[in-house]
CSV table of C-alpha atoms and ligand atoms in Angstrom, one decimal:
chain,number,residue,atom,x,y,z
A,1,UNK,CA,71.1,-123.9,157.8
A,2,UNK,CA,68.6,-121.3,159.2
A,3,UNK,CA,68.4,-121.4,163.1
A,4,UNK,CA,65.6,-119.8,165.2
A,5,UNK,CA,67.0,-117.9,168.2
A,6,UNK,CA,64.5,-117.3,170.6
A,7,UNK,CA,64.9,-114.5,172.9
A,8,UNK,CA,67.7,-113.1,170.5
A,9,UNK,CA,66.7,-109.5,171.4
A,10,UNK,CA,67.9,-110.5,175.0
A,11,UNK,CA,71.5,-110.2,176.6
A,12,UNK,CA,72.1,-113.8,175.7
A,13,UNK,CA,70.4,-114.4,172.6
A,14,UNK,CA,71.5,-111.0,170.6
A,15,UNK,CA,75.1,-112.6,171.3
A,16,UNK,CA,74.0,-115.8,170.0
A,17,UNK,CA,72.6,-114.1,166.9
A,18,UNK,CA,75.7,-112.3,166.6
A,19,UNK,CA,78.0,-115.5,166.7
A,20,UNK,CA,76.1,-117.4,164.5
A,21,UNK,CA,76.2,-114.1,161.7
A,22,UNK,CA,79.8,-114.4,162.5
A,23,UNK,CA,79.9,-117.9,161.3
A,24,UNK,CA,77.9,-117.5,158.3
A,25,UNK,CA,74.5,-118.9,159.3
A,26,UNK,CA,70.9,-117.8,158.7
A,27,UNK,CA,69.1,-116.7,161.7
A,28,UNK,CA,65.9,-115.9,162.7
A,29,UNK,CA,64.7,-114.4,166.4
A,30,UNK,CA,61.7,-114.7,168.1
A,31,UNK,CA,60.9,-112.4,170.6
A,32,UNK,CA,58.0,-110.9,172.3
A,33,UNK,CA,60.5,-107.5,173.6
A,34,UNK,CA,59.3,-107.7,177.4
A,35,UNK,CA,62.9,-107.7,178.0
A,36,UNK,CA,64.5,-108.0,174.7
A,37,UNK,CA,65.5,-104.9,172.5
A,38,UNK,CA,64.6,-104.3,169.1
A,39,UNK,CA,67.9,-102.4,168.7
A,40,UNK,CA,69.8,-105.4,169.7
A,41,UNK,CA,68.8,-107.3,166.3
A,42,UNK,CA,70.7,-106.5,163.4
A,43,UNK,CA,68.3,-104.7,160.7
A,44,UNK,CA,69.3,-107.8,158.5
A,45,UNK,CA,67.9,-110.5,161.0
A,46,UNK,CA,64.1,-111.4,160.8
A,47,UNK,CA,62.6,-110.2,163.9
A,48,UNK,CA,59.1,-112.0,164.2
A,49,UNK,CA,58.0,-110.2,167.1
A,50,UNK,CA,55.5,-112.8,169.6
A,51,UNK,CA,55.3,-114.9,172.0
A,52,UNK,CA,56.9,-118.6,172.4
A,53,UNK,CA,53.6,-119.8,174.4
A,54,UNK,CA,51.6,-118.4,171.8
A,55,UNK,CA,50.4,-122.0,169.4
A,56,UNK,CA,49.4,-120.2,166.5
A,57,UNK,CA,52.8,-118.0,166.1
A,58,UNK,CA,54.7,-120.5,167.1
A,59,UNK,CA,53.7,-123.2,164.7
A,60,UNK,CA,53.2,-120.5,161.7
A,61,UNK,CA,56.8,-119.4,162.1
A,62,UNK,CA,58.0,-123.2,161.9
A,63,UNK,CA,55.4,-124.1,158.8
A,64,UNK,CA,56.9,-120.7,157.0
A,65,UNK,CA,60.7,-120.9,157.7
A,66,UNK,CA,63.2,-123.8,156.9
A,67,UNK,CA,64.7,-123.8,160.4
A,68,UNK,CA,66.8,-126.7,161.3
A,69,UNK,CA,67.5,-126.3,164.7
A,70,UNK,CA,66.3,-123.8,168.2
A,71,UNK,CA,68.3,-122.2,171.2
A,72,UNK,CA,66.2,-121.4,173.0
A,73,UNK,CA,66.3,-118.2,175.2
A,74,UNK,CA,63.6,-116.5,175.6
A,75,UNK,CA,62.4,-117.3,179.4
A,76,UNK,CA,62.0,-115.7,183.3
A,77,UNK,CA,65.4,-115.8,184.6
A,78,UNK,CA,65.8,-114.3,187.8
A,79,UNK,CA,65.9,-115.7,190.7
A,80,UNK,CA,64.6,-113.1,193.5
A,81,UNK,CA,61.2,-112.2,191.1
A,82,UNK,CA,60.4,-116.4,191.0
A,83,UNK,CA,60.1,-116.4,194.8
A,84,UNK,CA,57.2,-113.6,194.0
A,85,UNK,CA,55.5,-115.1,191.1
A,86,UNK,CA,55.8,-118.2,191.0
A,87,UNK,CA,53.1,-118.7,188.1
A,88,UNK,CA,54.8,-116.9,186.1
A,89,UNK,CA,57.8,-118.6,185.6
A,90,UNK,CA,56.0,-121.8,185.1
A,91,UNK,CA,53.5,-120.9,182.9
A,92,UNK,CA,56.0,-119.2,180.8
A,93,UNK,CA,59.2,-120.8,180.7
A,94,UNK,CA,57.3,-124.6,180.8
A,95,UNK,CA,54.6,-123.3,178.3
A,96,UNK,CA,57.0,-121.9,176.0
A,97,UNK,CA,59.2,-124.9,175.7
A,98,UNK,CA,56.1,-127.4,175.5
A,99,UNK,CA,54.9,-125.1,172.6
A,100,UNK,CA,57.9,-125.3,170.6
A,101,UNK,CA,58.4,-128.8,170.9
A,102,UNK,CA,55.5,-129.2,169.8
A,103,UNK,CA,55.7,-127.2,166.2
A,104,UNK,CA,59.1,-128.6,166.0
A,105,UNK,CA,57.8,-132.4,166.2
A,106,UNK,CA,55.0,-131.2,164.2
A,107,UNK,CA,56.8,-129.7,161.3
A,108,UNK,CA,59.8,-132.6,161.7
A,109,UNK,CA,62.3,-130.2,163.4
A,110,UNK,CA,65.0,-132.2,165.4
A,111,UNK,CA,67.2,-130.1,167.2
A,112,UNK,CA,66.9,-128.1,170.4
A,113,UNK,CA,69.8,-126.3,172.7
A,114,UNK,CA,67.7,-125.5,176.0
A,115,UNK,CA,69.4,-122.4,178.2
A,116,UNK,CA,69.2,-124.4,181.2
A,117,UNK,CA,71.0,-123.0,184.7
A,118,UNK,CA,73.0,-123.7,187.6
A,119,UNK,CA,69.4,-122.6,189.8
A,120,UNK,CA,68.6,-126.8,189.1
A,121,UNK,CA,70.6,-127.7,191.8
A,122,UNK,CA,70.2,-125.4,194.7
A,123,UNK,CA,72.3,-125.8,197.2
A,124,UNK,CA,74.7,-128.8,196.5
A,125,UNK,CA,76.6,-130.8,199.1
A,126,UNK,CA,79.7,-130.7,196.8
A,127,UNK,CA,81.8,-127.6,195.0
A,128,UNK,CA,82.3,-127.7,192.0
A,129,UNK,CA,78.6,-129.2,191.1
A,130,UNK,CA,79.1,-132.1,188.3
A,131,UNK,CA,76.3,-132.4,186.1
A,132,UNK,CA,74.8,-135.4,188.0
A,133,UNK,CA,74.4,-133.9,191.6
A,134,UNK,CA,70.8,-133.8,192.4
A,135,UNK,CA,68.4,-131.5,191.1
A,136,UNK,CA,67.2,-130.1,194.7
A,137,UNK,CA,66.4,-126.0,193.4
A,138,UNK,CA,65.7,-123.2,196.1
A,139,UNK,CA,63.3,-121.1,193.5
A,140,UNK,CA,60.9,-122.0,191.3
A,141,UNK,CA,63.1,-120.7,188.3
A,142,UNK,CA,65.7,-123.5,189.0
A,143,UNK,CA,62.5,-125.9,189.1
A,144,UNK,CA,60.4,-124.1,185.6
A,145,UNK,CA,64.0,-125.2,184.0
A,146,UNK,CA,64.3,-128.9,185.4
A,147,UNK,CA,61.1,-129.1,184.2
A,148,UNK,CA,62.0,-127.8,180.8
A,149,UNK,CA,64.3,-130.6,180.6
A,150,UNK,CA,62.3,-133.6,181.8
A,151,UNK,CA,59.7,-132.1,178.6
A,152,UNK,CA,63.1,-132.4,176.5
A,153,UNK,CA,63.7,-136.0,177.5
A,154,UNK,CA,60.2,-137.2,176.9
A,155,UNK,CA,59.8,-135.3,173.4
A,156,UNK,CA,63.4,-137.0,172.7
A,157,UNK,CA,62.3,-140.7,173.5
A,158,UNK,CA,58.8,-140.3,171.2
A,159,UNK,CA,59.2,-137.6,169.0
A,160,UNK,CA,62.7,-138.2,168.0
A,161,UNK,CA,64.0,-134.3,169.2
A,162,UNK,CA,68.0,-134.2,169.9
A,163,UNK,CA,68.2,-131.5,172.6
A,164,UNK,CA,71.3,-130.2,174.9
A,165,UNK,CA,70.4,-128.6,178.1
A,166,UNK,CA,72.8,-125.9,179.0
A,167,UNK,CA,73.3,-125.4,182.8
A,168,UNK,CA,74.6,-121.5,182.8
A,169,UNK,CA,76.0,-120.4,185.6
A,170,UNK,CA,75.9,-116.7,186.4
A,171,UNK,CA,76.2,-114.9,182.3
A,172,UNK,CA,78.1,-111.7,182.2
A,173,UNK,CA,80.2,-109.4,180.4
A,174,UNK,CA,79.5,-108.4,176.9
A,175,UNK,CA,80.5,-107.8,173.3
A,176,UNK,CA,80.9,-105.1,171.4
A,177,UNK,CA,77.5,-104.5,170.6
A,178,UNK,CA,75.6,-107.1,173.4
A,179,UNK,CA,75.5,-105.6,176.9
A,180,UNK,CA,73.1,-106.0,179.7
A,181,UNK,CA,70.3,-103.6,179.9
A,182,UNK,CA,67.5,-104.9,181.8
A,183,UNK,CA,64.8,-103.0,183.4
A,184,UNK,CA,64.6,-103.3,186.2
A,185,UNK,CA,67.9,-104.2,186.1
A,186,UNK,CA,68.6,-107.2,188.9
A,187,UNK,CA,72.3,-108.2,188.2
A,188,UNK,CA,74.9,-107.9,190.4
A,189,UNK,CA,77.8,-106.5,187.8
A,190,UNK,CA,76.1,-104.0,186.3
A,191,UNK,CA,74.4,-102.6,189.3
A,192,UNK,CA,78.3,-102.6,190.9
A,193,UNK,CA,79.4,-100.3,188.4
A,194,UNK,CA,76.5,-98.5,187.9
A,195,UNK,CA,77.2,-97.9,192.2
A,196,UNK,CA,80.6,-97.1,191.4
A,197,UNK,CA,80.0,-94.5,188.8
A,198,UNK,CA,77.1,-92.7,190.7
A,199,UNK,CA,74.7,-93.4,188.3
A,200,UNK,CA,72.3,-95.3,191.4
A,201,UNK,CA,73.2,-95.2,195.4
A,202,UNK,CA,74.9,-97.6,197.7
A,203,UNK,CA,74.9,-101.3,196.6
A,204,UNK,CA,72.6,-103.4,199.1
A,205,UNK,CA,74.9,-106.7,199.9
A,206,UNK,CA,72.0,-109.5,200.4
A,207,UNK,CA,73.1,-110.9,203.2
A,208,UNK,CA,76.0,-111.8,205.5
A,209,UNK,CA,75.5,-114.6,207.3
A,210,UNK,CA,76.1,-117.2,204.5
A,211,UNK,CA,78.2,-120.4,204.9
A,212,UNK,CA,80.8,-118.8,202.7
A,213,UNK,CA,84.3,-117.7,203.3
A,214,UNK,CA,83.1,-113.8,204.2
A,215,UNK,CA,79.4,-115.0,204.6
A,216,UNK,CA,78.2,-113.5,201.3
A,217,UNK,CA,77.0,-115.4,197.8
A,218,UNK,CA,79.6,-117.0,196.3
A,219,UNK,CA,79.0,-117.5,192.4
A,220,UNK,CA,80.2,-118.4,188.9
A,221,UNK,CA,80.8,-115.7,186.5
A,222,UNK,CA,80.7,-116.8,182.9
A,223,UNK,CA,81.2,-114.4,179.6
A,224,UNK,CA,78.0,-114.4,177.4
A,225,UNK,CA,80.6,-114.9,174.2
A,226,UNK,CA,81.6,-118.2,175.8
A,227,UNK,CA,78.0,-119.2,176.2
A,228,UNK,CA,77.6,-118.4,172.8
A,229,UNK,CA,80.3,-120.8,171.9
A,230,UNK,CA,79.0,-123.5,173.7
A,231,UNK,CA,75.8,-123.6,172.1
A,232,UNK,CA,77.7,-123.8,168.6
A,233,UNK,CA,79.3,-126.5,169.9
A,234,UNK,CA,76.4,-128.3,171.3
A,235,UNK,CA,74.7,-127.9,168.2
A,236,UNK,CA,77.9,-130.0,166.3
A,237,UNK,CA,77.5,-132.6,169.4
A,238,UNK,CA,74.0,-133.3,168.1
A,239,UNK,CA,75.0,-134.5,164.6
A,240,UNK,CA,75.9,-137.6,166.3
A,241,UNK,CA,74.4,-137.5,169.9
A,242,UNK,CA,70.8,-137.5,170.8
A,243,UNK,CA,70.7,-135.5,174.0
A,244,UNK,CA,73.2,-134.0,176.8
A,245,UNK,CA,73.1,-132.3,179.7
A,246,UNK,CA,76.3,-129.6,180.6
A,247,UNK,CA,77.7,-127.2,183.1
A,248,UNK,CA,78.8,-123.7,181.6
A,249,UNK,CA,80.8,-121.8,184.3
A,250,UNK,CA,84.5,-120.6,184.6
A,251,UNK,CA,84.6,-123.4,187.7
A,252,UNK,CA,85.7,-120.0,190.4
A,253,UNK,CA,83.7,-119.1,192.7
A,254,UNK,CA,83.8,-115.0,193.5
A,255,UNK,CA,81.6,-113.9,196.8
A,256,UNK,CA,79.5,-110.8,196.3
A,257,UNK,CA,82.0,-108.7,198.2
A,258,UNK,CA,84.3,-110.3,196.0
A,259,UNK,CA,83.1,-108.9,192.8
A,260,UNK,CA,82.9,-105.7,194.5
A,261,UNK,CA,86.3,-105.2,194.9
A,262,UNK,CA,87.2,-106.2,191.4
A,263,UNK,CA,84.6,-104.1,189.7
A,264,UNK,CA,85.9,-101.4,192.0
A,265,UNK,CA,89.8,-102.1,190.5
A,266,UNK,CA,88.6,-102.0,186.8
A,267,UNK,CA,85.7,-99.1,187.1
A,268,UNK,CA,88.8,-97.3,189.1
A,269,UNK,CA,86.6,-96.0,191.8
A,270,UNK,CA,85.2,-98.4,194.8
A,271,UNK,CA,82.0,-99.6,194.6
A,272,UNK,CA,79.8,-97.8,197.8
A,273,UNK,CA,77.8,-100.7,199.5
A,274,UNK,CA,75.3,-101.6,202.5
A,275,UNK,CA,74.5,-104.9,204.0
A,276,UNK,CA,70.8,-105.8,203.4
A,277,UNK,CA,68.7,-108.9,204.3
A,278,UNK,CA,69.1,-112.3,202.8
A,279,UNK,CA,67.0,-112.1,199.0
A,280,UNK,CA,64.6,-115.4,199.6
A,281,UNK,CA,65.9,-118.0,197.0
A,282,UNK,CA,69.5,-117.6,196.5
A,283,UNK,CA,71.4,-120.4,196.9
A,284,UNK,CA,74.8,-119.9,199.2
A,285,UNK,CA,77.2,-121.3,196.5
A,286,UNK,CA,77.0,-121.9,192.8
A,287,UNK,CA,80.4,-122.9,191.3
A,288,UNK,CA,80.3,-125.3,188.0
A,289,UNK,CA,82.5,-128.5,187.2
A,290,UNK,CA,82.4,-127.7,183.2
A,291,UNK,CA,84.6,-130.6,182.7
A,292,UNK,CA,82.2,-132.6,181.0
A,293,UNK,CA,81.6,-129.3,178.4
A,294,UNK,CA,85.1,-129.1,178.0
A,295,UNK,CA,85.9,-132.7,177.7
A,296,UNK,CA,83.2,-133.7,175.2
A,297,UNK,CA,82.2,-130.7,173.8
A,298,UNK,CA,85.8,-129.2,172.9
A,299,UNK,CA,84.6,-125.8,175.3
A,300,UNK,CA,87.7,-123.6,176.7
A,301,UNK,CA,85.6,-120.3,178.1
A,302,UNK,CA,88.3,-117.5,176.4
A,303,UNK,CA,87.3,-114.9,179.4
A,304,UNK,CA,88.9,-117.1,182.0
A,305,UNK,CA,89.2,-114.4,184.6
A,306,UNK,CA,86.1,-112.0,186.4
A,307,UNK,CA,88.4,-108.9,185.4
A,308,UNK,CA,88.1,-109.5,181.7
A,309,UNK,CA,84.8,-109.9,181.6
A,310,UNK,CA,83.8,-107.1,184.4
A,311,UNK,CA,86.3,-104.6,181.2
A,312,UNK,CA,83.6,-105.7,178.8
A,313,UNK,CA,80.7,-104.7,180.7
A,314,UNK,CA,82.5,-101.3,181.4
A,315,UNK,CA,83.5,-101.0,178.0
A,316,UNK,CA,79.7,-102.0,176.4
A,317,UNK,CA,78.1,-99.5,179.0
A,318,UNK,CA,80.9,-96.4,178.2
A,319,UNK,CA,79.9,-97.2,174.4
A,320,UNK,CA,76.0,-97.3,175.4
A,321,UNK,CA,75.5,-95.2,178.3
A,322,UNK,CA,71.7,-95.2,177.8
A,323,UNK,CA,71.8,-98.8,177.0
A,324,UNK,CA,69.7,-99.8,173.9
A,325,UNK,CA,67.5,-97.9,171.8
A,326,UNK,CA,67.0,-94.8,174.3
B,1,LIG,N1,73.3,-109.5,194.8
B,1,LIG,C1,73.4,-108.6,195.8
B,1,LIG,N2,72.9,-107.3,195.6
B,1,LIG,C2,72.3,-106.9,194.4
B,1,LIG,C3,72.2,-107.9,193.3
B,1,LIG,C4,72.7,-109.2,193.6
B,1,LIG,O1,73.9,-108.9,196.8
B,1,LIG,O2,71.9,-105.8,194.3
B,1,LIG,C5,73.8,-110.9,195.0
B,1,LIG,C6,72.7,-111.9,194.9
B,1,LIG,O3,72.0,-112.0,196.1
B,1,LIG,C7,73.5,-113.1,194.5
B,1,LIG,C8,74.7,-112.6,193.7
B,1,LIG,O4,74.7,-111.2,194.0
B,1,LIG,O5,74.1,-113.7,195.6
B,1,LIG,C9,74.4,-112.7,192.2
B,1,LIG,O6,73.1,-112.2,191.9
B,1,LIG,P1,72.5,-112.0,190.5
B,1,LIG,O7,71.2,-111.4,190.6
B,1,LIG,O8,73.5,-111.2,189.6
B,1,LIG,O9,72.5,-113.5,189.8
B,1,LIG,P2,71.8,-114.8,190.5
B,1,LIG,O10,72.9,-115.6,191.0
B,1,LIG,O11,70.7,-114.5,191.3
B,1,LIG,O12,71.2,-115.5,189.2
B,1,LIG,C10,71.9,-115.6,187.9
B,1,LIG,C11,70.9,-115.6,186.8
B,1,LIG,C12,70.0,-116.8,186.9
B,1,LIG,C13,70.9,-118.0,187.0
B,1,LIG,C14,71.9,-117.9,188.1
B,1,LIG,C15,72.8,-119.2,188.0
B,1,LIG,O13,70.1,-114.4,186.9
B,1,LIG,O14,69.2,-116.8,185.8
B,1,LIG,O15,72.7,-116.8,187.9
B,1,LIG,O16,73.8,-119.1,189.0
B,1,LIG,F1,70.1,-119.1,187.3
């Protein structure tokens, strides 16, 4: 079975890609590297660099390859650069997932994992969020990706497409060769230990005045491996189900100043920080129910605490101190 990863030169996707090697499966990536790495697809994986808005590629790559089935990464994900550019985030992550479903129906391609996120829901009146809480998003990434899925639904009902949407709730950590390397990079882990170890100034806190416990963000921290996992096991799910919708998160919530402290413990030097204004967008609290994953999906997340996941990023960014491919 071949399956096309887009995005799989992304912090995600390249863990997805290297899961699926791991499990004996043909891959293909699709990437257009404005975020993605080259160096983070194995030399043996075709790398068919474009873009997933882009017809012609798109359907070319379907009419030339036997792929059976798409996760689907490649998108705008953050959160604080959708309240700026709004456009962008629709045209592209919308686009990209109306383009593919289209070569897929076109070329009789049935099944589709969607990274979807916790950003659908905004700011939910109950913690831990279920899966069927209102969609009520404070950015337009959260709505791009609700919009994704209502595409999903439709292109299910008439064109026959199985799809899972994956609600991911705040990705971290890494393997031994995925890390997070983003420029500009945005995230709160890896800009806590790059604070901790010097390599950038104080850590700006965005804001204090939350309706949390010490009135910062409070969030879910998930390992990408586990992510990975689920999507193997939403792909299995759709051998006999036509569609699903699932919360990926470790169901604790950790406050910014929170993670602080713990990426302070494992980098063994504290983490120097400064309050700074609210960042327009962020929800207060994000913390998953993943029952429903775990239930009928057979998911148990193997980094179940923030520490073992905050060692992995500190062990990918002491083996790649210049991060990919520089
Ligand atoms: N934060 C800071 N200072 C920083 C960076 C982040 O205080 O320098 C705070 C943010 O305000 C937020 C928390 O740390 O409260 C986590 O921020 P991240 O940027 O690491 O992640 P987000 O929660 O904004 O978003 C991430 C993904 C989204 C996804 C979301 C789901 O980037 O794609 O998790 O919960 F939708």
């Amino acid at each position: 079975m071949t399956i096309l990863v887009t995005g799989g030169a992304g912090y995600i996707g390249s863990a997805m890609v290297e899961r699926l090697r791991a499990e004996g499966m043909d891959v293909v990536v699709v990437d257009n590297l404005s975020r993605g790495h080259r160096d983070a697809v194995p030399s043996e994986v075709p790398l068919l660099v474009g873009d997933v808005s882009d017809e012609a590629f798109v359907s070319s790559v379907f009419a030339e390859r036997e792929i059976q089935a798409v996760f689907h990464f490649a998108a705008e994900s953050l959160v604080g650069e959708s309240m700026e550019n709004p456009g962008k985030y629709f045209r592209n992550n919308v686009g990209g997932v109306l383009t593919l479903l289209q070569a897929m129906s076109a070329q009789g391609v049935r099944r589709f994992v969607l990274s979807s996120t916790a950003a659908t829901y905004g700011d939910p009146d109950t913690v831990p969020i279920v899966e069927t809480a209102p969609n009520a998003p404070t950015n337009p990434y959260g709505q791009s990706k609700i919009m994704c899925e209502q595409l999903l639904r439709w292109f299910g009902e008439i064109h026959g497409i199985r799809w899972t949407a994956l609600r991911y709730f705040n990705a971290a950590g890494a393997t031994a060769s995925c890390g997070e390397d983003h420029d500009p990079e945005t995230h709160l882990i890896p800009l806590a230990l790059d604070a901790a170890y010097g390599r950038r100034g104080a850590l700006k806190v965005f804001g204090n005045d939350y309706p949390t416990p010490d009135g910062t963000c409070v969030r879910d921290y998930i390992h990408i491996a586990d992510l990975a996992e689920a999507h193997l096991l939403a792909l299995r799910y759709l051998e006999t189900e036509e569609f699903g919708i699932f919360n990926l998160g470790n169901g604790k919530g950790f406050s910014v100043l929170e993670v602080l402290d713990v990426a302070g413990r494992v980098a063994g030097k504290p983490v120097p920080f400064e309050h700074a204004p609210r960042r327009p967008g962020d929800p207060p609290t994000l913390v998953a129910s993943s029952e429903k994953a775990r239930k009928v999906l057979g998911w148990e997340p193997k980094y179940a605490t923030l520490e073992s996941i905050v060692e992995s990023a500190v062990r990918w960014s002491e083996s790649h101190p210049n991060g990919y491919e520089k």
